Amino acid sequence: MSLRNAVMAALLDGESSGYDLAKVFDASVANFWICTPQQLYRELDRMEADGLISARTVEQERRPTKRLFALTPEGREELTRFTAARHKPTAIRDELLVAVLAADSGDVEAVKASIRERKQWAEAKVERYERLRAKLLDGLPEEEFLATAERVGPYLTLLRGLSFERDNARWCARSLTVLERRGARLDAAK
Amino acid sequence: MSLRNAVMAALLDGESSGYDLAKVFDASVANFWICTPQQLYRELDRMEADGLISARTVEQERRPTKRLFALTPEGREELTRFTAARHKPTAIRDELLVAVLAADSGDVEAVKASIRERKQWAEAKVERYERLRAKLLDGLPEEEFLATAERVGPYLTLLRGLSFERDNARWCARSLTVLERRGARLDAAK
DNA sequence: CTCACATACTCAACTTGTTGACTAGGTGGA
DNA sequence: TCCACCTAGTCAACAAGTTGAGTATGTGAG
């Protein structure tokens, strides 16, 4: 049920098409939630059926017709109810960690390569999030932004995504060092 | 398909019953993967059908009969193949973050309460992981352990879980400060 | 003596998330 | 002119995760 709420949270900024939502998700909500366009469209249909959002069809010139979705009062209520609910903690659920767990009796070189790849990916994400952060702050010092902005939710969740990826990159670096040192030791023992 | 591989990684330490695996999962793999017993038993059945693990029934006195599962050579191969594969990055996927994203137009007090609760939970996890870490190290300095231990996978994944929860707690603290300061400002404006 | 908790599972229904393919027109560059 | 990419979706099949309930016995605390 969380995708629903993530979509509604995204619609707080105003009406949007499914296609645009997919991009917004990719660009901002993706810090902590990801979904495919297919999932999004399916969910949007259901949400409309449940009266949480309303859709209007907009014909465009030179572009396919699109449907714009907006939060209904019921949707807004539902979202508020959701914010008031208790939320279960989650785990990381990362395949790479499963691979590292099994690395000792698996293909260590391949695991190291995966970690290196992930490290680069995480660092790229960090840079992207930093740019997004600068854009959100719009030149203001953080404290001033936080005191005056209409919404701080997007900023706070961005911070979480940012520190998550920083942490990922750090852990990757540390794990690589450990695995490389062991590799050297094992080679020396041969 | 990752649950399969997480189970196989857990079976690297030797034969185990479904019930025990559930506990092992809860205690160590849970740093980065969680699953319910039902999911586990279902997966074990499938894995046995696929020849990745073998089961033997053990009758016990004063206790229900149990089935012990062990990795087969095919399972070991499959696990090695998995470690050699590429792994997609994941996002956090945390309901609490969805709630924070929507907090500005939701029930801010309730969200703050949720963050406080989560902070405590994360801190408790950190303590638990620290204890687990001390147990794994068994009195050795980290570098010595890493150089001599048979497996470092469990230690490295534990580190990831540990820093994830530390990060969670830090973020919770920061978010609370921000939301409380805003609350004060908005009250003053009334 | 009862009640909670531990062991050791099983079944079923349901919701979410993933994967791959498909439609159909418009835009921009070599 | 062709090819790639952008807009704006849709459909179907399947895999994975969640929820709730049920079975049956044994142990230890109050």
Short mmCIF file of C-alpha atoms (C1' of nucleotides) in Angstrom, two decimals:
data_model
loop_
_atom_site.label_atom_id
_atom_site.label_comp_id
_atom_site.label_asym_id
_atom_site.label_seq_id
_atom_site.Cartn_x
_atom_site.Cartn_y
_atom_site.Cartn_z
CA MET A 1 0.00 0.00 0.00
CA SER A 2 3.01 2.27 0.17
CA LEU A 3 3.34 2.88 -3.53
CA ARG A 4 -0.11 4.42 -3.40
CA ASN A 5 1.00 6.79 -0.69
CA ALA A 6 4.25 7.61 -2.41
CA VAL A 7 2.25 8.52 -5.52
CA MET A 8 -0.08 10.70 -3.50
CA ALA A 9 2.89 12.39 -1.84
CA ALA A 10 4.28 13.08 -5.30
CA LEU A 11 0.93 14.55 -6.37
CA LEU A 12 1.06 17.06 -3.49
CA ASP A 13 3.09 19.22 -5.86
CA GLY A 14 0.17 19.30 -8.27
CA GLU A 15 -1.39 17.45 -11.15
CA SER A 16 0.76 15.16 -13.20
CA SER A 17 0.58 12.56 -15.95
CA GLY A 18 1.61 8.96 -15.38
CA TYR A 19 4.55 9.47 -17.64
CA ASP A 20 5.73 12.51 -15.71
CA LEU A 21 5.18 10.77 -12.40
CA ALA A 22 7.43 8.00 -13.59
CA LYS A 23 10.11 10.60 -14.18
CA VAL A 24 9.51 12.36 -10.88
CA PHE A 25 9.76 9.02 -9.18
CA ASP A 26 12.96 8.32 -10.93
CA ALA A 27 14.35 11.69 -9.98
CA SER A 28 13.26 12.18 -6.41
CA VAL A 29 11.14 9.50 -4.78
CA ALA A 30 13.66 7.00 -6.12
CA ASN A 31 15.91 7.98 -3.23
CA PHE A 32 13.91 5.54 -1.20
CA TRP A 33 11.32 3.93 -3.44
CA ILE A 34 11.53 2.62 -6.94
CA CYS A 35 8.92 1.29 -9.30
CA THR A 36 8.51 0.56 -12.96
CA PRO A 37 6.17 2.55 -15.21
CA GLN A 38 3.95 -0.51 -15.54
CA GLN A 39 3.47 -0.68 -11.81
CA LEU A 40 2.73 3.01 -11.69
CA TYR A 41 0.06 2.92 -14.38
CA ARG A 42 -1.61 -0.07 -12.78
CA GLU A 43 -1.61 1.65 -9.42
CA LEU A 44 -2.93 4.90 -10.89
CA ASP A 45 -5.88 3.04 -12.41
CA ARG A 46 -6.67 1.42 -9.08
CA MET A 47 -6.33 4.65 -7.20
CA GLU A 48 -8.72 6.31 -9.59
CA ALA A 49 -11.17 3.43 -9.12
CA ASP A 50 -10.84 3.94 -5.36
CA GLY A 51 -11.47 7.67 -5.68
CA LEU A 52 -8.11 8.74 -4.29
CA ILE A 53 -7.16 10.59 -7.44
CA SER A 54 -9.08 12.06 -10.33
CA ALA A 55 -8.02 11.88 -13.94
CA ARG A 56 -8.70 14.19 -16.82
CA THR A 57 -7.74 13.50 -20.40
CA VAL A 58 -5.78 16.20 -22.18
CA GLU A 59 -5.43 16.13 -25.95
CA GLN A 60 -2.22 17.57 -27.23
CA GLU A 61 -0.98 18.65 -30.60
CA ARG A 62 1.95 16.69 -31.99
CA ARG A 63 2.00 14.48 -28.90
CA PRO A 64 -0.03 11.54 -27.68
CA THR A 65 -3.06 12.30 -25.53
CA LYS A 66 -2.24 12.12 -21.88
CA ARG A 67 -4.16 11.77 -18.65
CA LEU A 68 -3.46 14.16 -15.82
CA PHE A 69 -3.99 12.89 -12.30
CA ALA A 70 -4.73 15.00 -9.26
CA LEU A 71 -5.32 14.22 -5.60
CA THR A 72 -8.96 14.22 -4.54
CA PRO A 73 -9.98 15.33 -1.04
CA GLU A 74 -10.40 11.62 -0.19
CA GLY A 75 -6.86 11.01 -1.39
CA ARG A 76 -5.59 13.80 0.78
CA GLU A 77 -7.42 12.37 3.78
CA GLU A 78 -6.09 8.92 3.05
CA LEU A 79 -2.56 10.30 2.86
CA THR A 80 -2.97 12.08 6.17
CA ARG A 81 -4.22 8.83 7.71
CA PHE A 82 -1.15 7.14 6.32
CA THR A 83 1.20 9.68 7.87
CA ALA A 84 -0.52 9.08 11.19
CA ALA A 85 -0.06 5.30 11.01
CA ARG A 86 2.82 3.31 12.42
CA HIS A 87 5.43 2.11 9.98
CA LYS A 88 7.35 -1.10 10.12
CA PRO A 89 11.14 -0.89 9.84
CA THR A 90 12.68 -2.38 6.71
CA ALA A 91 15.91 -4.13 5.89
CA ILE A 92 18.23 -3.30 3.03
CA ARG A 93 17.39 -6.34 0.88
CA ASP A 94 20.34 -6.03 -1.41
CA GLU A 95 21.47 -8.88 -3.67
CA LEU A 96 25.04 -7.67 -3.47
CA LEU A 97 25.04 -8.31 0.26
CA VAL A 98 23.83 -11.87 -0.33
CA ALA A 99 26.72 -12.30 -2.73
CA VAL A 100 29.20 -10.91 -0.20
CA LEU A 101 27.79 -13.19 2.48
CA ALA A 102 28.56 -16.15 0.24
CA ALA A 103 31.74 -14.71 -1.25
CA ASP A 104 34.13 -16.82 0.82
CA SER A 105 33.03 -19.96 -0.95
CA GLY A 106 32.06 -18.36 -4.24
CA ASP A 107 33.74 -16.41 -6.99
CA VAL A 108 35.64 -13.81 -4.94
CA GLU A 109 37.03 -11.97 -7.96
CA ALA A 110 33.57 -11.56 -9.43
CA VAL A 111 32.22 -10.33 -6.11
CA LYS A 112 35.03 -7.78 -5.91
CA ALA A 113 34.15 -6.61 -9.41
CA SER A 114 30.50 -6.27 -8.37
CA ILE A 115 31.50 -4.25 -5.33
CA ARG A 116 33.66 -1.97 -7.46
CA GLU A 117 30.80 -1.45 -9.88
CA ARG A 118 28.42 -0.72 -7.04
CA LYS A 119 30.86 1.73 -5.50
CA GLN A 120 30.96 3.72 -8.71
CA TRP A 121 27.21 3.61 -8.98
CA ALA A 122 26.79 4.83 -5.40
CA GLU A 123 29.26 7.64 -5.95
CA ALA A 124 27.40 8.73 -9.06
CA LYS A 125 24.16 8.72 -7.06
CA VAL A 126 25.78 10.84 -4.36
CA GLU A 127 26.81 13.42 -6.92
CA ARG A 128 23.34 13.43 -8.40
CA TYR A 129 21.75 13.86 -4.99
CA GLU A 130 24.16 16.68 -4.17
CA ARG A 131 23.08 18.50 -7.31
CA LEU A 132 19.43 17.91 -6.44
CA ARG A 133 20.12 19.23 -2.95
CA ALA A 134 21.76 22.38 -4.28
CA LYS A 135 18.77 22.89 -6.54
CA LEU A 136 16.31 22.48 -3.68
CA LEU A 137 18.25 24.86 -1.44
CA ASP A 138 18.39 27.33 -4.30
CA GLY A 139 21.34 29.22 -2.85
CA LEU A 140 19.93 29.53 0.66
CA PRO A 141 21.87 28.27 3.68
CA GLU A 142 20.33 25.03 4.90
CA GLU A 143 18.91 26.42 8.13
CA GLU A 144 17.20 29.25 6.32
CA PHE A 145 15.73 26.91 3.76
CA LEU A 146 14.43 24.61 6.47
CA ALA A 147 12.87 27.52 8.31
CA THR A 148 11.16 29.07 5.31
CA ALA A 149 10.40 26.32 2.80
CA GLU A 150 6.82 25.26 2.30
CA ARG A 151 7.73 21.59 2.40
CA VAL A 152 10.71 20.00 4.09
CA GLY A 153 9.66 16.39 3.44
CA PRO A 154 11.36 16.17 0.04
CA TYR A 155 14.54 17.63 1.51
CA LEU A 156 14.63 15.27 4.47
CA THR A 157 14.05 12.20 2.32
CA LEU A 158 16.71 13.40 -0.07
CA LEU A 159 19.12 13.60 2.86
CA ARG A 160 18.30 10.01 3.71
CA GLY A 161 18.97 8.82 0.19
CA LEU A 162 22.18 10.81 0.15
CA SER A 163 23.56 9.34 3.34
CA PHE A 164 22.46 5.88 2.28
CA GLU A 165 24.54 6.07 -0.87
CA ARG A 166 27.49 7.64 0.93
CA ASP A 167 27.35 4.79 3.36
CA ASN A 168 27.13 2.32 0.50
CA ALA A 169 30.22 3.75 -1.13
CA ARG A 170 32.14 3.70 2.15
CA TRP A 171 31.15 0.11 2.84
CA CYS A 172 32.14 -0.91 -0.67
CA ALA A 173 35.56 0.66 -0.21
CA ARG A 174 36.07 -1.04 3.13
CA SER A 175 34.93 -4.44 1.83
CA LEU A 176 37.20 -4.19 -1.17
CA THR A 177 40.19 -3.49 1.05
CA VAL A 178 39.36 -6.48 3.23
CA LEU A 179 38.85 -8.85 0.32
CA GLU A 180 41.97 -7.66 -1.47
CA ARG A 181 44.13 -8.05 1.60
CA ARG A 182 42.83 -11.57 2.08
CA GLY A 183 43.45 -12.37 -1.55
CA ALA A 184 47.07 -11.24 -1.16
CA ARG A 185 47.48 -13.32 1.99
CA LEU A 186 46.01 -16.41 0.36
CA ASP A 187 48.22 -15.96 -2.69
CA ALA A 188 51.26 -15.64 -0.45
CA ALA A 189 50.31 -18.88 1.32
CA LYS A 190 50.39 -20.80 -1.95
CA MET B 1 15.60 -15.53 -6.51
CA SER B 2 17.68 -13.90 -3.80
CA LEU B 3 15.99 -15.56 -0.88
CA ARG B 4 17.18 -18.87 -2.34
CA ASN B 5 20.73 -17.64 -2.40
CA ALA B 6 20.53 -16.13 1.06
CA VAL B 7 19.32 -19.50 2.35
CA MET B 8 22.16 -21.29 0.61
CA ALA B 9 24.64 -18.81 2.06
CA ALA B 10 23.21 -19.54 5.49
CA LEU B 11 23.60 -23.27 4.87
CA LEU B 12 27.33 -22.80 4.20
CA ASP B 13 27.76 -23.08 7.96
CA GLY B 14 26.25 -26.56 7.83
CA GLU B 15 23.01 -28.45 7.99
CA SER B 16 20.04 -26.77 9.59
CA SER B 17 16.32 -27.19 10.10
CA GLY B 18 13.78 -24.76 8.69
CA TYR B 19 13.00 -23.61 12.17
CA ASP B 20 16.64 -22.93 12.98
CA LEU B 21 17.18 -21.19 9.67
CA ALA B 22 14.33 -18.88 10.53
CA LYS B 23 16.19 -17.96 13.70
CA VAL B 24 19.53 -17.64 11.97
CA PHE B 25 17.86 -15.38 9.47
CA ASP B 26 16.40 -13.32 12.21
CA ALA B 27 19.74 -13.06 13.94
CA SER B 28 22.20 -12.49 11.14
CA VAL B 29 20.91 -12.43 7.59
CA ALA B 30 18.23 -10.07 8.83
CA ASN B 31 20.83 -7.31 8.68
CA PHE B 32 20.00 -7.05 5.06
CA TRP B 33 17.25 -9.52 4.25
CA ILE B 34 14.13 -10.45 6.11
CA CYS B 35 11.56 -13.12 5.50
CA THR B 36 8.78 -14.85 7.35
CA PRO B 37 8.94 -18.52 8.34
CA GLN B 38 6.20 -19.30 5.83
CA GLN B 39 8.25 -17.87 3.02
CA LEU B 40 11.25 -19.83 4.20
CA TYR B 41 9.48 -23.20 4.35
CA ARG B 42 7.95 -22.66 0.95
CA GLU B 43 11.31 -21.77 -0.51
CA LEU B 44 13.00 -24.76 1.15
CA ASP B 45 10.47 -27.11 -0.46
CA ARG B 46 11.10 -25.59 -3.85
CA MET B 47 14.83 -25.68 -3.42
CA GLU B 48 14.66 -29.33 -2.51
CA ALA B 49 12.52 -30.00 -5.58
CA ASP B 50 15.16 -28.19 -7.64
CA GLY B 51 17.94 -30.27 -6.13
CA LEU B 52 19.77 -27.34 -4.55
CA ILE B 53 19.43 -28.73 -1.06
CA SER B 54 18.82 -32.18 0.37
CA ALA B 55 16.58 -32.90 3.33
CA ARG B 56 16.68 -35.65 5.88
CA THR B 57 14.06 -36.27 8.50
CA VAL B 58 15.27 -36.55 12.06
CA GLU B 59 12.98 -37.97 14.73
CA GLN B 60 13.53 -36.54 18.16
CA GLU B 61 12.44 -37.49 21.63
CA ARG B 62 10.22 -35.01 23.41
CA ARG B 63 10.28 -32.73 20.40
CA PRO B 64 8.54 -32.68 17.02
CA THR B 65 10.28 -34.42 14.14
CA LYS B 66 12.33 -32.02 12.15
CA ARG B 67 13.86 -31.91 8.69
CA LEU B 68 17.49 -30.98 8.32
CA PHE B 69 18.53 -29.31 5.10
CA ALA B 70 21.99 -29.31 3.60
CA LEU B 71 23.51 -27.79 0.48
CA THR B 72 23.99 -30.23 -2.39
CA PRO B 73 26.92 -29.87 -4.82
CA GLU B 74 24.41 -28.41 -7.31
CA GLY B 75 23.37 -25.87 -4.68
CA ARG B 76 26.95 -24.93 -4.09
CA GLU B 77 27.50 -24.47 -7.81
CA GLU B 78 24.36 -22.42 -8.12
CA LEU B 79 25.50 -20.22 -5.25
CA THR B 80 28.88 -19.71 -6.89
CA ARG B 81 27.14 -18.76 -10.12
CA PHE B 82 25.07 -16.28 -8.14
CA THR B 83 28.15 -14.67 -6.60
CA ALA B 84 29.56 -14.31 -10.10
CA ALA B 85 26.44 -12.55 -11.44
CA ARG B 86 25.82 -8.84 -11.55
CA HIS B 87 23.52 -7.40 -8.94
CA LYS B 88 21.12 -4.54 -9.35
CA PRO B 89 21.28 -1.71 -6.80
CA THR B 90 18.31 -1.35 -4.51
CA ALA B 91 16.56 1.53 -2.84
CA ILE B 92 15.62 1.78 0.81
CA ARG B 93 11.87 1.28 0.34
CA ASP B 94 10.88 2.47 3.76
CA GLU B 95 7.30 3.45 4.61
CA LEU B 96 8.54 5.93 7.17
CA LEU B 97 10.24 7.88 4.39
CA VAL B 98 7.00 8.00 2.44
CA ALA B 99 5.34 9.39 5.56
CA VAL B 100 8.08 12.00 6.00
CA LEU B 101 7.79 12.97 2.33
CA ALA B 102 4.12 13.70 2.92
CA ALA B 103 4.53 15.02 6.46
CA ASP B 104 4.17 18.68 5.55
CA SER B 105 0.55 18.21 4.62
CA GLY B 106 -0.16 15.33 6.95
CA ASP B 107 -0.16 14.67 10.65
CA VAL B 108 3.21 16.12 11.63
CA GLU B 109 2.95 15.16 15.29
CA ALA B 110 2.26 11.55 14.40
CA VAL B 111 5.16 11.50 11.96
CA LYS B 112 7.43 12.87 14.67
CA ALA B 113 6.25 10.12 17.00
CA SER B 114 6.99 7.54 14.29
CA ILE B 115 10.47 8.95 13.81
CA ARG B 116 11.12 8.83 17.55
CA GLU B 117 9.97 5.23 17.66
CA ARG B 118 12.14 4.34 14.72
CA LYS B 119 15.12 6.04 16.28
CA GLN B 120 14.83 3.89 19.37
CA TRP B 121 14.40 0.80 17.26
CA ALA B 122 17.49 1.63 15.20
CA GLU B 123 19.53 2.28 18.33
CA ALA B 124 18.46 -1.06 19.77
CA LYS B 125 19.51 -2.72 16.51
CA VAL B 126 22.89 -1.01 16.67
CA GLU B 127 23.48 -2.36 20.14
CA ARG B 128 22.45 -5.83 19.05
CA TYR B 129 24.75 -5.71 16.06
CA GLU B 130 27.61 -4.48 18.24
CA ARG B 131 27.14 -7.49 20.48
CA LEU B 132 27.05 -9.79 17.47
CA ARG B 133 30.19 -8.16 16.21
CA ALA B 134 32.02 -8.67 19.49
CA LYS B 135 30.93 -12.30 19.43
CA LEU B 136 32.19 -12.80 15.88
CA LEU B 137 35.52 -11.14 16.66
CA ASP B 138 35.81 -13.30 19.76
CA GLY B 139 38.32 -11.01 21.42
CA LEU B 140 40.58 -10.64 18.41
CA PRO B 141 41.47 -7.22 17.00
CA GLU B 142 39.52 -6.63 13.79
CA GLU B 143 42.51 -6.84 11.46
CA GLU B 144 43.64 -10.12 12.92
CA PHE B 145 40.16 -11.57 12.65
CA LEU B 146 39.87 -10.46 9.03
CA ALA B 147 43.23 -12.00 8.21
CA THR B 148 42.61 -15.35 9.88
CA ALA B 149 38.87 -16.05 9.83
CA GLU B 150 37.56 -18.74 7.53
CA ARG B 151 34.74 -16.54 6.34
CA VAL B 152 34.59 -12.77 6.27
CA GLY B 153 31.25 -12.51 4.43
CA PRO B 154 29.14 -12.62 7.59
CA TYR B 155 31.33 -9.96 9.20
CA LEU B 156 31.20 -7.63 6.21
CA THR B 157 27.43 -7.90 5.88
CA LEU B 158 27.09 -7.32 9.60
CA LEU B 159 29.10 -4.11 9.18
CA ARG B 160 26.69 -3.00 6.49
CA GLY B 161 23.69 -3.64 8.69
CA LEU B 162 25.39 -1.82 11.53
CA SER B 163 26.18 1.29 9.57
CA PHE B 164 22.71 1.28 8.03
CA GLU B 165 21.09 1.41 11.44
CA ARG B 166 23.56 4.00 12.73
CA ASP B 167 22.69 6.10 9.74
CA ASN B 168 19.01 5.57 10.36
CA ALA B 169 19.33 6.75 13.94
CA ARG B 170 21.32 9.82 12.89
CA TRP B 171 18.82 10.71 10.22
CA CYS B 172 15.94 10.30 12.65
CA ALA B 173 17.63 12.64 15.10
CA ARG B 174 18.26 15.23 12.41
CA SER B 175 14.73 15.03 11.03
CA LEU B 176 13.24 15.39 14.48
CA THR B 177 15.26 18.53 15.11
CA VAL B 178 14.13 20.01 11.82
CA LEU B 179 10.47 19.18 12.35
CA GLU B 180 10.50 20.40 15.94
CA ARG B 181 12.12 23.69 15.03
CA ARG B 182 9.51 24.22 12.32
CA GLY B 183 6.76 23.36 14.75
CA ALA B 184 8.06 26.00 17.13
CA ARG B 185 8.26 28.58 14.35
CA LEU B 186 4.74 27.86 13.15
CA ASP B 187 3.41 28.05 16.70
CA ALA B 188 5.13 31.38 17.18
CA ALA B 189 3.52 32.68 13.99
CA LYS B 190 0.05 31.93 15.32
"C1'" DC C 1 -2.67 -26.19 37.63
"C1'" DT C 2 -2.65 -23.05 34.30
"C1'" DC C 3 -0.56 -20.09 31.06
"C1'" DA C 4 2.90 -18.50 28.33
"C1'" DC C 5 6.48 -19.69 25.44
"C1'" DA C 6 9.49 -22.90 22.61
"C1'" DT C 7 9.78 -26.39 18.97
"C1'" DA C 8 8.59 -27.46 14.25
"C1'" DC C 9 5.89 -26.85 10.96
"C1'" DT C 10 1.61 -26.36 7.17
"C1'" DC C 11 -2.08 -24.16 4.22
"C1'" DA C 12 -4.36 -20.71 1.74
"C1'" DA C 13 -5.46 -16.21 0.05
"C1'" DC C 14 -3.87 -12.12 -1.19
"C1'" DT C 15 -0.98 -8.02 -2.50
"C1'" DT C 16 3.23 -6.35 -4.61
"C1'" DG C 17 6.87 -6.21 -7.65
"C1'" DT C 18 9.25 -7.85 -12.06
"C1'" DT C 19 9.86 -8.87 -16.95
"C1'" DG C 20 9.13 -8.65 -21.61
"C1'" DA C 21 6.66 -7.37 -25.39
"C1'" DC C 22 3.64 -4.12 -27.98
"C1'" DT C 23 1.21 0.32 -29.97
"C1'" DA C 24 1.73 4.66 -32.20
"C1'" DG C 25 3.00 9.06 -33.45
"C1'" DG C 26 6.79 13.00 -33.29
"C1'" DT C 27 11.59 14.99 -33.31
"C1'" DG C 28 16.41 15.55 -34.53
"C1'" DG C 29 20.73 14.27 -36.59
"C1'" DA C 30 23.88 11.97 -40.27
"C1'" DT D 1 15.67 8.94 -45.74
"C1'" DC D 2 16.63 6.03 -42.02
"C1'" DC D 3 17.54 5.32 -37.27
"C1'" DA D 4 17.40 6.35 -32.69
"C1'" DC D 5 15.16 8.33 -29.05
"C1'" DC D 6 11.09 10.84 -26.80
"C1'" DT D 7 6.23 10.96 -25.43
"C1'" DA D 8 2.48 8.29 -23.39
"C1'" DG D 9 1.00 4.65 -22.53
"C1'" DT D 10 -1.12 -0.91 -22.36
"C1'" DC D 11 -1.24 -6.12 -21.59
"C1'" DA D 12 -0.10 -10.44 -19.74
"C1'" DA D 13 2.41 -13.77 -17.05
"C1'" DC D 14 4.89 -14.73 -13.34
"C1'" DA D 15 7.81 -14.36 -9.06
"C1'" DA D 16 8.14 -12.72 -4.50
"C1'" DG D 17 6.47 -11.04 -0.23
"C1'" DT D 18 2.56 -10.54 3.37
"C1'" DT D 19 -1.06 -11.94 6.48
"C1'" DG D 20 -3.71 -14.81 9.21
"C1'" DA D 21 -4.88 -18.99 10.95
"C1'" DG D 22 -4.10 -23.79 12.38
"C1'" DT D 23 -1.64 -28.27 14.31
"C1'" DA D 24 0.62 -30.70 17.93
"C1'" DT D 25 3.70 -31.49 21.77
"C1'" DG D 26 6.97 -30.14 25.68
"C1'" DT D 27 9.00 -27.14 29.34
"C1'" DG D 28 9.28 -23.86 33.07
"C1'" DA D 29 7.43 -20.08 36.11
"C1'" DG D 30 4.18 -18.65 39.32
#
